[in-house]
PDB file of C-alpha atoms in Angstrom:
ATOM      1  CA  GLN A   1     -25.795 -28.041   1.269  1.00 50.00           C
ATOM      2  CA  GLN A   2     -23.807 -24.894   0.465  1.00 56.00           C
ATOM      3  CA  GLY A   3     -22.326 -23.469  -2.706  1.00 57.00           C
ATOM      4  CA  LYS A   4     -22.570 -24.657  -6.276  1.00 61.00           C
ATOM      5  CA  ALA A   5     -24.085 -28.150  -6.378  1.00 57.00           C
ATOM      6  CA  LEU A   6     -26.875 -30.317  -7.726  1.00 59.00           C
ATOM      7  CA  VAL A   7     -28.975 -31.703  -4.919  1.00 58.00           C
ATOM      8  CA  PHE A   8     -31.396 -34.577  -5.447  1.00 59.00           C
ATOM      9  CA  PRO A   9     -33.653 -34.966  -2.390  1.00 65.00           C
ATOM     10  CA  GLU A  10     -34.093 -38.425  -0.996  1.00 69.00           C
ATOM     11  CA  PRO A  11     -37.649 -39.803  -0.747  1.00 73.00           C
ATOM     12  CA  THR A  12     -37.754 -39.125   2.996  1.00 68.00           C
ATOM     13  CA  TRP A  13     -36.340 -35.561   2.790  1.00 64.00           C
ATOM     14  CA  GLN A  14     -38.380 -32.406   3.120  1.00 63.00           C
ATOM     15  CA  VAL A  15     -37.067 -29.086   1.811  1.00 63.00           C
ATOM     16  CA  GLU A  16     -37.491 -26.308   4.392  1.00 63.00           C
ATOM     17  CA  GLY A  17     -37.645 -22.711   3.153  1.00 60.00           C
ATOM     18  CA  GLY A  18     -36.440 -23.387  -0.368  1.00 60.00           C
ATOM     19  CA  VAL A  19     -33.139 -22.209  -1.798  1.00 62.00           C
ATOM     20  CA  ARG A  20     -31.606 -19.464   0.330  1.00 68.00           C
ATOM     21  CA  GLN A  21     -29.203 -16.785  -0.764  1.00 80.00           C
ATOM     22  CA  ALA A  22     -25.674 -16.357   0.575  1.00 84.00           C
ATOM     23  CA  TRP A  23     -24.062 -12.928   0.848  1.00 87.00           C
ATOM     24  CA  ALA A  24     -20.837 -12.040  -0.955  1.00 89.00           C
ATOM     25  CA  LEU A  25     -19.529  -9.216   1.203  1.00 90.00           C
ATOM     26  CA  LYS A  26     -17.205  -6.477   0.018  1.00 92.00           C
ATOM     27  CA  SER A  27     -14.515  -5.087   2.304  1.00 91.00           C
ATOM     28  CA  TYR A  28     -16.785  -2.289   3.541  1.00 91.00           C
ATOM     29  CA  GLU A  29     -19.848  -4.503   4.155  1.00 93.00           C
ATOM     30  CA  TYR A  30     -21.016  -6.741   6.989  1.00 92.00           C
ATOM     31  CA  VAL A  31     -24.048  -8.755   8.086  1.00 92.00           C
ATOM     32  CA  ARG A  32     -25.397  -9.595  11.518  1.00 93.00           C
ATOM     33  CA  LEU A  33     -27.179 -12.920  11.804  1.00 93.00           C
ATOM     34  CA  VAL A  34     -29.485 -13.876  14.658  1.00 93.00           C
ATOM     35  CA  ASN A  35     -30.288 -17.498  15.431  1.00 92.00           C
ATOM     36  CA  LYS A  36     -34.066 -17.773  15.845  1.00 89.00           C
ATOM     37  CA  VAL A  37     -33.737 -20.742  18.200  1.00 90.00           C
ATOM     38  CA  THR A  38     -30.964 -19.607  20.565  1.00 92.00           C
ATOM     39  CA  GLY A  39     -31.099 -15.805  20.052  1.00 90.00           C
ATOM     40  CA  LYS A  40     -27.342 -15.677  19.535  1.00 92.00           C
ATOM     41  CA  VAL A  41     -26.151 -12.884  17.256  1.00 92.00           C
ATOM     42  CA  GLU A  42     -23.017 -13.088  15.120  1.00 91.00           C
ATOM     43  CA  SER A  43     -21.384 -10.375  13.027  1.00 92.00           C
ATOM     44  CA  HIS A  44     -19.565 -11.228   9.772  1.00 92.00           C
ATOM     45  CA  ARG A  45     -17.323  -8.758   7.956  1.00 92.00           C
ATOM     46  CA  GLY A  46     -16.188  -8.757   4.354  1.00 85.00           C
ATOM     47  CA  GLU A  47     -14.421  -9.748   2.258  1.00 89.00           C
ATOM     48  CA  GLN A  48     -16.045 -13.180   2.390  1.00 91.00           C
ATOM     49  CA  THR A  49     -19.101 -15.151   1.389  1.00 89.00           C
ATOM     50  CA  VAL A  50     -21.468 -15.802   4.280  1.00 89.00           C
ATOM     51  CA  PHE A  51     -23.868 -18.760   4.281  1.00 86.00           C
ATOM     52  CA  PRO A  52     -26.693 -18.533   6.844  1.00 86.00           C
ATOM     53  CA  GLY A  53     -27.377 -21.484   9.112  1.00 84.00           C
ATOM     54  CA  PRO A  54     -30.726 -23.310   9.120  1.00 81.00           C
ATOM     55  CA  ASP A  55     -32.132 -21.046  11.833  1.00 83.00           C
ATOM     56  CA  ASP A  56     -30.302 -17.806  10.943  1.00 87.00           C
ATOM     57  CA  GLU A  57     -31.898 -14.617   9.659  1.00 88.00           C
ATOM     58  CA  LEU A  58     -30.662 -11.073   9.075  1.00 90.00           C
ATOM     59  CA  LEU A  59     -30.843  -8.955  12.212  1.00 91.00           C
ATOM     60  CA  ASP A  60     -30.879  -5.678  10.253  1.00 88.00           C
ATOM     61  CA  GLY A  61     -32.916  -6.959   7.317  1.00 88.00           C
ATOM     62  CA  GLN A  62     -30.164  -6.206   4.816  1.00 90.00           C
ATOM     63  CA  VAL A  63     -26.425  -6.140   4.186  1.00 92.00           C
ATOM     64  CA  MET A  64     -24.965  -3.227   6.131  1.00 92.00           C
ATOM     65  CA  GLN A  65     -22.152  -0.835   5.258  1.00 92.00           C
ATOM     66  CA  LEU A  66     -19.500   0.328   7.694  1.00 92.00           C
ATOM     67  CA  ILE A  67     -19.692   3.785   9.265  1.00 92.00           C
ATOM     68  CA  ASP A  68     -17.097   5.957   7.546  1.00 91.00           C
ATOM     69  CA  LEU A  69     -15.991   8.735   9.894  1.00 91.00           C
ATOM     70  CA  LYS A  70     -14.098  11.723   8.559  1.00 91.00           C
ATOM     71  CA  VAL A  71     -11.610  13.614  10.722  1.00 89.00           C
ATOM     72  CA  HIS A  72     -14.357  15.959  12.003  1.00 90.00           C
ATOM     73  CA  GLU A  73     -17.074  13.337  12.627  1.00 92.00           C
ATOM     74  CA  TYR A  74     -18.052  11.045  15.499  1.00 92.00           C
ATOM     75  CA  VAL A  75     -20.727   8.514  16.429  1.00 94.00           C
ATOM     76  CA  LYS A  76     -22.056   7.191  19.738  1.00 95.00           C
ATOM     77  CA  ILE A  77     -22.604   3.434  19.997  1.00 95.00           C
ATOM     78  CA  LEU A  78     -24.453   1.534  22.709  1.00 95.00           C
ATOM     79  CA  ASP A  79     -23.480  -2.036  23.601  1.00 94.00           C
ATOM     80  CA  GLN A  80     -26.931  -3.433  24.417  1.00 92.00           C
ATOM     81  CA  SER A  81     -25.465  -6.449  26.226  1.00 91.00           C
ATOM     82  CA  THR A  82     -23.674  -4.296  28.838  1.00 92.00           C
ATOM     83  CA  GLY A  83     -25.323  -0.864  28.592  1.00 92.00           C
ATOM     84  CA  ALA A  84     -21.935   0.783  27.983  1.00 93.00           C
ATOM     85  CA  ILE A  85     -21.736   3.717  25.555  1.00 94.00           C
ATOM     86  CA  ARG A  86     -18.602   4.441  23.553  1.00 93.00           C
ATOM     87  CA  VAL A  87     -17.634   7.239  21.188  1.00 93.00           C
ATOM     88  CA  GLU A  88     -15.926   6.453  17.900  1.00 90.00           C
ATOM     89  CA  SER A  89     -14.340   9.345  16.039  1.00 89.00           C
ATOM     90  CA  GLY A  90     -12.008  10.169  13.222  1.00 83.00           C
ATOM     91  CA  SER A  91     -10.422  13.046  15.112  1.00 63.00           C
ATOM     92  CA  GLN A  92      -7.003  11.419  15.542  1.00 63.00           C
ATOM     93  CA  GLY A  93      -5.777  13.008  12.333  1.00 65.00           C
ATOM     94  CA  SER A  94      -7.356  10.585   9.861  1.00 72.00           C
ATOM     95  CA  SER A  95     -10.641   8.968   8.926  1.00 81.00           C
ATOM     96  CA  LYS A  96     -11.905   5.800  10.619  1.00 86.00           C
ATOM     97  CA  GLN A  97     -14.101   2.886   9.592  1.00 89.00           C
ATOM     98  CA  VAL A  98     -16.454   1.398  12.191  1.00 91.00           C
ATOM     99  CA  PHE A  99     -18.228  -1.967  12.038  1.00 92.00           C
ATOM    100  CA  LEU A 100     -21.056  -2.624  14.493  1.00 92.00           C
ATOM    101  CA  GLY A 101     -20.625  -5.613  16.790  1.00 91.00           C
ATOM    102  CA  PRO A 102     -23.345  -8.206  17.463  1.00 93.00           C
ATOM    103  CA  HIS A 103     -25.019  -6.155  20.195  1.00 93.00           C
ATOM    104  CA  ASP A 104     -24.166  -2.619  19.064  1.00 93.00           C
ATOM    105  CA  LYS A 105     -26.747   0.081  18.412  1.00 94.00           C
ATOM    106  CA  VAL A 106     -26.090   3.526  16.935  1.00 93.00           C
ATOM    107  CA  LEU A 107     -27.405   6.392  19.067  1.00 93.00           C
ATOM    108  CA  ASP A 108     -28.588   9.924  18.241  1.00 90.00           C
ATOM    109  CA  ASN A 109     -29.500   9.130  14.617  1.00 90.00           C
ATOM    110  CA  GLY A 110     -26.015   8.288  13.448  1.00 89.00           C
ATOM    111  CA  LYS A 111     -22.795  10.205  12.978  1.00 90.00           C
ATOM    112  CA  LYS A 112     -22.432  13.863  13.918  1.00 92.00           C
ATOM    113  CA  LYS A 113     -19.980  16.654  13.180  1.00 92.00           C
ATOM    114  CA  ALA A 114     -17.583  17.779  15.874  1.00 91.00           C
ATOM    115  CA  VAL A 115     -17.812  21.416  16.963  1.00 93.00           C
ATOM    116  CA  GLU A 116     -14.978  23.760  16.079  1.00 93.00           C
ATOM    117  CA  ILE A 117     -14.194  25.816  19.174  1.00 93.00           C
ATOM    118  CA  ASP A 118     -12.237  28.972  18.423  1.00 92.00           C
ATOM    119  CA  GLY A 119     -12.111  32.570  19.560  1.00 91.00           C
ATOM    120  CA  GLU A 120     -15.627  33.154  18.230  1.00 94.00           C
ATOM    121  CA  HIS A 121     -17.393  29.984  19.414  1.00 95.00           C
ATOM    122  CA  ALA A 122     -17.782  27.990  22.644  1.00 95.00           C
ATOM    123  CA  VAL A 123     -19.890  25.000  23.671  1.00 95.00           C
ATOM    124  CA  LEU A 124     -22.234  24.373  26.594  1.00 95.00           C
ATOM    125  CA  VAL A 125     -21.928  20.693  27.527  1.00 95.00           C
ATOM    126  CA  ARG A 126     -24.133  18.710  29.908  1.00 95.00           C
ATOM    127  CA  ASP A 127     -22.821  15.657  31.751  1.00 93.00           C
ATOM    128  CA  LYS A 128     -25.833  13.318  31.873  1.00 91.00           C
ATOM    129  CA  SER A 129     -24.317  11.261  34.691  1.00 89.00           C
ATOM    130  CA  SER A 130     -24.211  14.268  37.052  1.00 91.00           C
ATOM    131  CA  GLY A 131     -26.553  16.779  35.389  1.00 89.00           C
ATOM    132  CA  GLN A 132     -23.864  19.475  35.519  1.00 92.00           C
ATOM    133  CA  VAL A 133     -23.304  21.947  32.692  1.00 93.00           C
ATOM    134  CA  ARG A 134     -19.891  23.326  31.776  1.00 93.00           C
ATOM    135  CA  LEU A 135     -18.650  25.863  29.262  1.00 94.00           C
ATOM    136  CA  VAL A 136     -15.845  24.702  26.970  1.00 94.00           C
ATOM    137  CA  THR A 137     -13.794  27.559  25.502  1.00 94.00           C
ATOM    138  CA  GLU A 138     -10.431  25.876  24.893  1.00 93.00           C
ATOM    139  CA  LYS A 139      -9.658  25.905  21.162  1.00 93.00           C
ATOM    140  CA  GLN A 140     -10.167  22.424  19.778  1.00 90.00           C
ATOM    141  CA  LEU A 141     -12.282  20.162  17.616  1.00 90.00           C
ATOM    142  CA  PHE A 142     -14.741  19.230  20.360  1.00 92.00           C
ATOM    143  CA  ILE A 143     -16.308  15.764  20.587  1.00 92.00           C
ATOM    144  CA  PRO A 144     -18.577  14.989  23.570  1.00 93.00           C
ATOM    145  CA  GLY A 145     -17.835  12.033  25.825  1.00 92.00           C
ATOM    146  CA  PRO A 146     -20.060   8.946  26.165  1.00 94.00           C
ATOM    147  CA  ASN A 147     -22.295  10.569  28.806  1.00 93.00           C
ATOM    148  CA  GLU A 148     -22.141  14.125  27.488  1.00 94.00           C
ATOM    149  CA  SER A 149     -24.499  16.060  25.247  1.00 93.00           C
ATOM    150  CA  ILE A 150     -24.044  19.399  23.504  1.00 93.00           C
ATOM    151  CA  GLU A 151     -26.637  21.816  24.873  1.00 93.00           C
ATOM    152  CA  LYS A 152     -25.744  24.833  22.767  1.00 93.00           C
ATOM    153  CA  VAL A 153     -23.042  26.312  20.574  1.00 95.00           C
ATOM    154  CA  GLN A 154     -22.431  29.887  21.746  1.00 93.00           C
ATOM    155  CA  ASP A 155     -21.284  32.828  19.676  1.00 94.00           C
ATOM    156  CA  LEU A 156     -18.919  35.321  21.287  1.00 94.00           C
ATOM    157  CA  ILE A 157     -20.793  38.388  22.546  1.00 94.00           C
ATOM    158  CA  LYS A 158     -18.966  41.538  21.400  1.00 93.00           C
ATOM    159  CA  LEU A 159     -20.120  44.963  22.557  1.00 91.00           C
ATOM    160  CA  ALA A 160     -19.640  48.110  20.503  1.00 92.00           C
ATOM    161  CA  ASP A 161     -18.822  51.433  22.187  1.00 90.00           C
ATOM    162  CA  HIS A 162     -22.492  52.439  22.288  1.00 90.00           C
ATOM    163  CA  GLU A 163     -23.806  49.053  23.514  1.00 88.00           C
ATOM    164  CA  ALA A 164     -24.512  47.619  26.955  1.00 89.00           C
ATOM    165  CA  LEU A 165     -25.811  44.276  28.198  1.00 91.00           C
ATOM    166  CA  ILE A 166     -27.482  43.051  31.379  1.00 91.00           C
ATOM    167  CA  VAL A 167     -26.833  39.438  32.384  1.00 92.00           C
ATOM    168  CA  LYS A 168     -28.495  37.500  35.217  1.00 92.00           C
ATOM    169  CA  ASN A 169     -26.094  34.884  36.555  1.00 90.00           C
ATOM    170  CA  LYS A 170     -26.877  31.494  38.101  1.00 90.00           C
ATOM    171  CA  ASP A 171     -27.330  33.117  41.541  1.00 89.00           C
ATOM    172  CA  GLY A 172     -29.912  35.598  40.231  1.00 90.00           C
ATOM    173  CA  GLU A 173     -27.537  38.551  40.433  1.00 90.00           C
ATOM    174  CA  PHE A 174     -27.538  41.176  37.688  1.00 91.00           C
ATOM    175  CA  GLN A 175     -24.274  42.021  35.964  1.00 89.00           C
ATOM    176  CA  TYR A 176     -23.807  45.007  33.670  1.00 90.00           C
ATOM    177  CA  PHE A 177     -21.422  44.923  30.710  1.00 90.00           C
ATOM    178  CA  TYR A 178     -20.439  47.947  28.623  1.00 90.00           C
ATOM    179  CA  GLY A 179     -18.647  48.397  25.330  1.00 89.00           C
ATOM    180  CA  SER A 180     -17.424  51.861  26.287  1.00 88.00           C
ATOM    181  CA  ASP A 181     -14.020  52.013  27.989  1.00 86.00           C
ATOM    182  CA  GLU A 182     -15.265  54.861  30.201  1.00 85.00           C
ATOM    183  CA  LYS A 183     -18.196  52.878  31.641  1.00 86.00           C
ATOM    184  CA  ARG A 184     -16.577  49.469  31.788  1.00 82.00           C
ATOM    185  CA  ALA A 185     -15.213  48.456  35.192  1.00 82.00           C
ATOM    186  CA  ALA A 186     -11.580  47.462  35.600  1.00 83.00           C
ATOM    187  CA  GLY A 187     -11.028  43.858  34.543  1.00 82.00           C
ATOM    188  CA  GLN A 188     -14.480  43.559  32.992  1.00 84.00           C
ATOM    189  CA  PRO A 189     -14.391  42.059  29.485  1.00 88.00           C
ATOM    190  CA  ARG A 190     -15.754  43.783  26.412  1.00 87.00           C
ATOM    191  CA  SER A 191     -16.368  40.457  24.693  1.00 91.00           C
ATOM    192  CA  PHE A 192     -17.335  37.245  26.457  1.00 92.00           C
ATOM    193  CA  PHE A 193     -19.329  34.006  26.444  1.00 93.00           C
ATOM    194  CA  LEU A 194     -22.348  33.488  28.685  1.00 92.00           C
ATOM    195  CA  GLU A 195     -21.533  31.297  31.664  1.00 92.00           C
ATOM    196  CA  PRO A 196     -23.658  28.181  32.399  1.00 93.00           C
ATOM    197  CA  TYR A 197     -27.160  29.007  33.721  1.00 91.00           C
ATOM    198  CA  ALA A 198     -26.710  32.714  32.913  1.00 91.00           C
ATOM    199  CA  GLU A 199     -29.212  34.559  30.730  1.00 91.00           C
ATOM    200  CA  ILE A 200     -29.487  37.887  28.960  1.00 91.00           C
ATOM    201  CA  VAL A 201     -32.031  40.285  30.463  1.00 92.00           C
ATOM    202  CA  LYS A 202     -34.291  42.051  27.975  1.00 86.00           C
ATOM    203  CA  LEU A 203     -36.000  45.323  28.837  1.00 80.00           C
ATOM    204  CA  CYS A 204     -39.333  46.212  27.208  1.00 74.00           C
ATOM    205  CA  TRP A 205     -40.574  49.790  26.954  1.00 71.00           C
ATOM    206  CA  SER A 206     -44.230  50.738  26.819  1.00 70.00           C
ATOM    207  CA  LYS A 207     -45.977  53.033  24.344  1.00 67.00           C
ATOM    208  CA  GLY A 208     -49.460  54.395  23.819  1.00 62.00           C
ATOM    209  CA  ARG A 209     -51.626  56.725  25.898  1.00 62.00           C
ATOM    210  CA  ARG A 210     -52.145  54.097  28.579  1.00 62.00           C
ATOM    211  CA  ARG A 211     -48.823  52.366  27.966  1.00 59.00           C
ATOM    212  CA  GLU A 212     -50.654  49.167  27.174  1.00 58.00           C
ATOM    213  CA  THR A 213     -48.258  48.067  24.433  1.00 58.00           C
ATOM    214  CA  ARG A 214     -44.863  46.739  25.541  1.00 57.00           C
ATOM    215  CA  ASN A 215     -42.949  46.144  22.326  1.00 57.00           C
ATOM    216  CA  LEU A 216     -40.183  48.728  22.232  1.00 51.00           C
TER     217      LEU A 216
END
């Protein structure tokens, strides 16, 4: 029996579980019900009133609210029935509202902010399907793909006239960068981003009578 009613049990009836509550869902709410007998999961979106079946219970333990994505936000969602990962974002010029399907699971602790790539910032991105790392410098509001992860947000390295920098590239070769126009080789940049797998080399100078301290 559902809704407003007076129910008088017959002598042979047995009430199972008592009176159960229905859910009056607003437009931004939803519930996911799992049938304890069959394991089937159903998702119900508002606005509506949802009455659970005899064997239904809340999958999430409560009424859920949609994921509201602003223009600079995104979320990764896993379809547990297929293993496919998709990226939902509000980067198409407006915000977006996302409801989880029956088998959906939010990854990486929920929604994230996209990275603003400009002349001062770049992003190192790893493709988990191939293990390769690439440097993204094209100006954009960057959102990683389903199989991508952001390894690091890089700041532009800018050398003053009196500064120099040693970089070891992915092949183990040392490269020398100078801020001075006189020392800098033709075509060598004064400001740049570190390429994938490259690292800055730090030199430590010793002090003391026996040069036992290397902290300069």
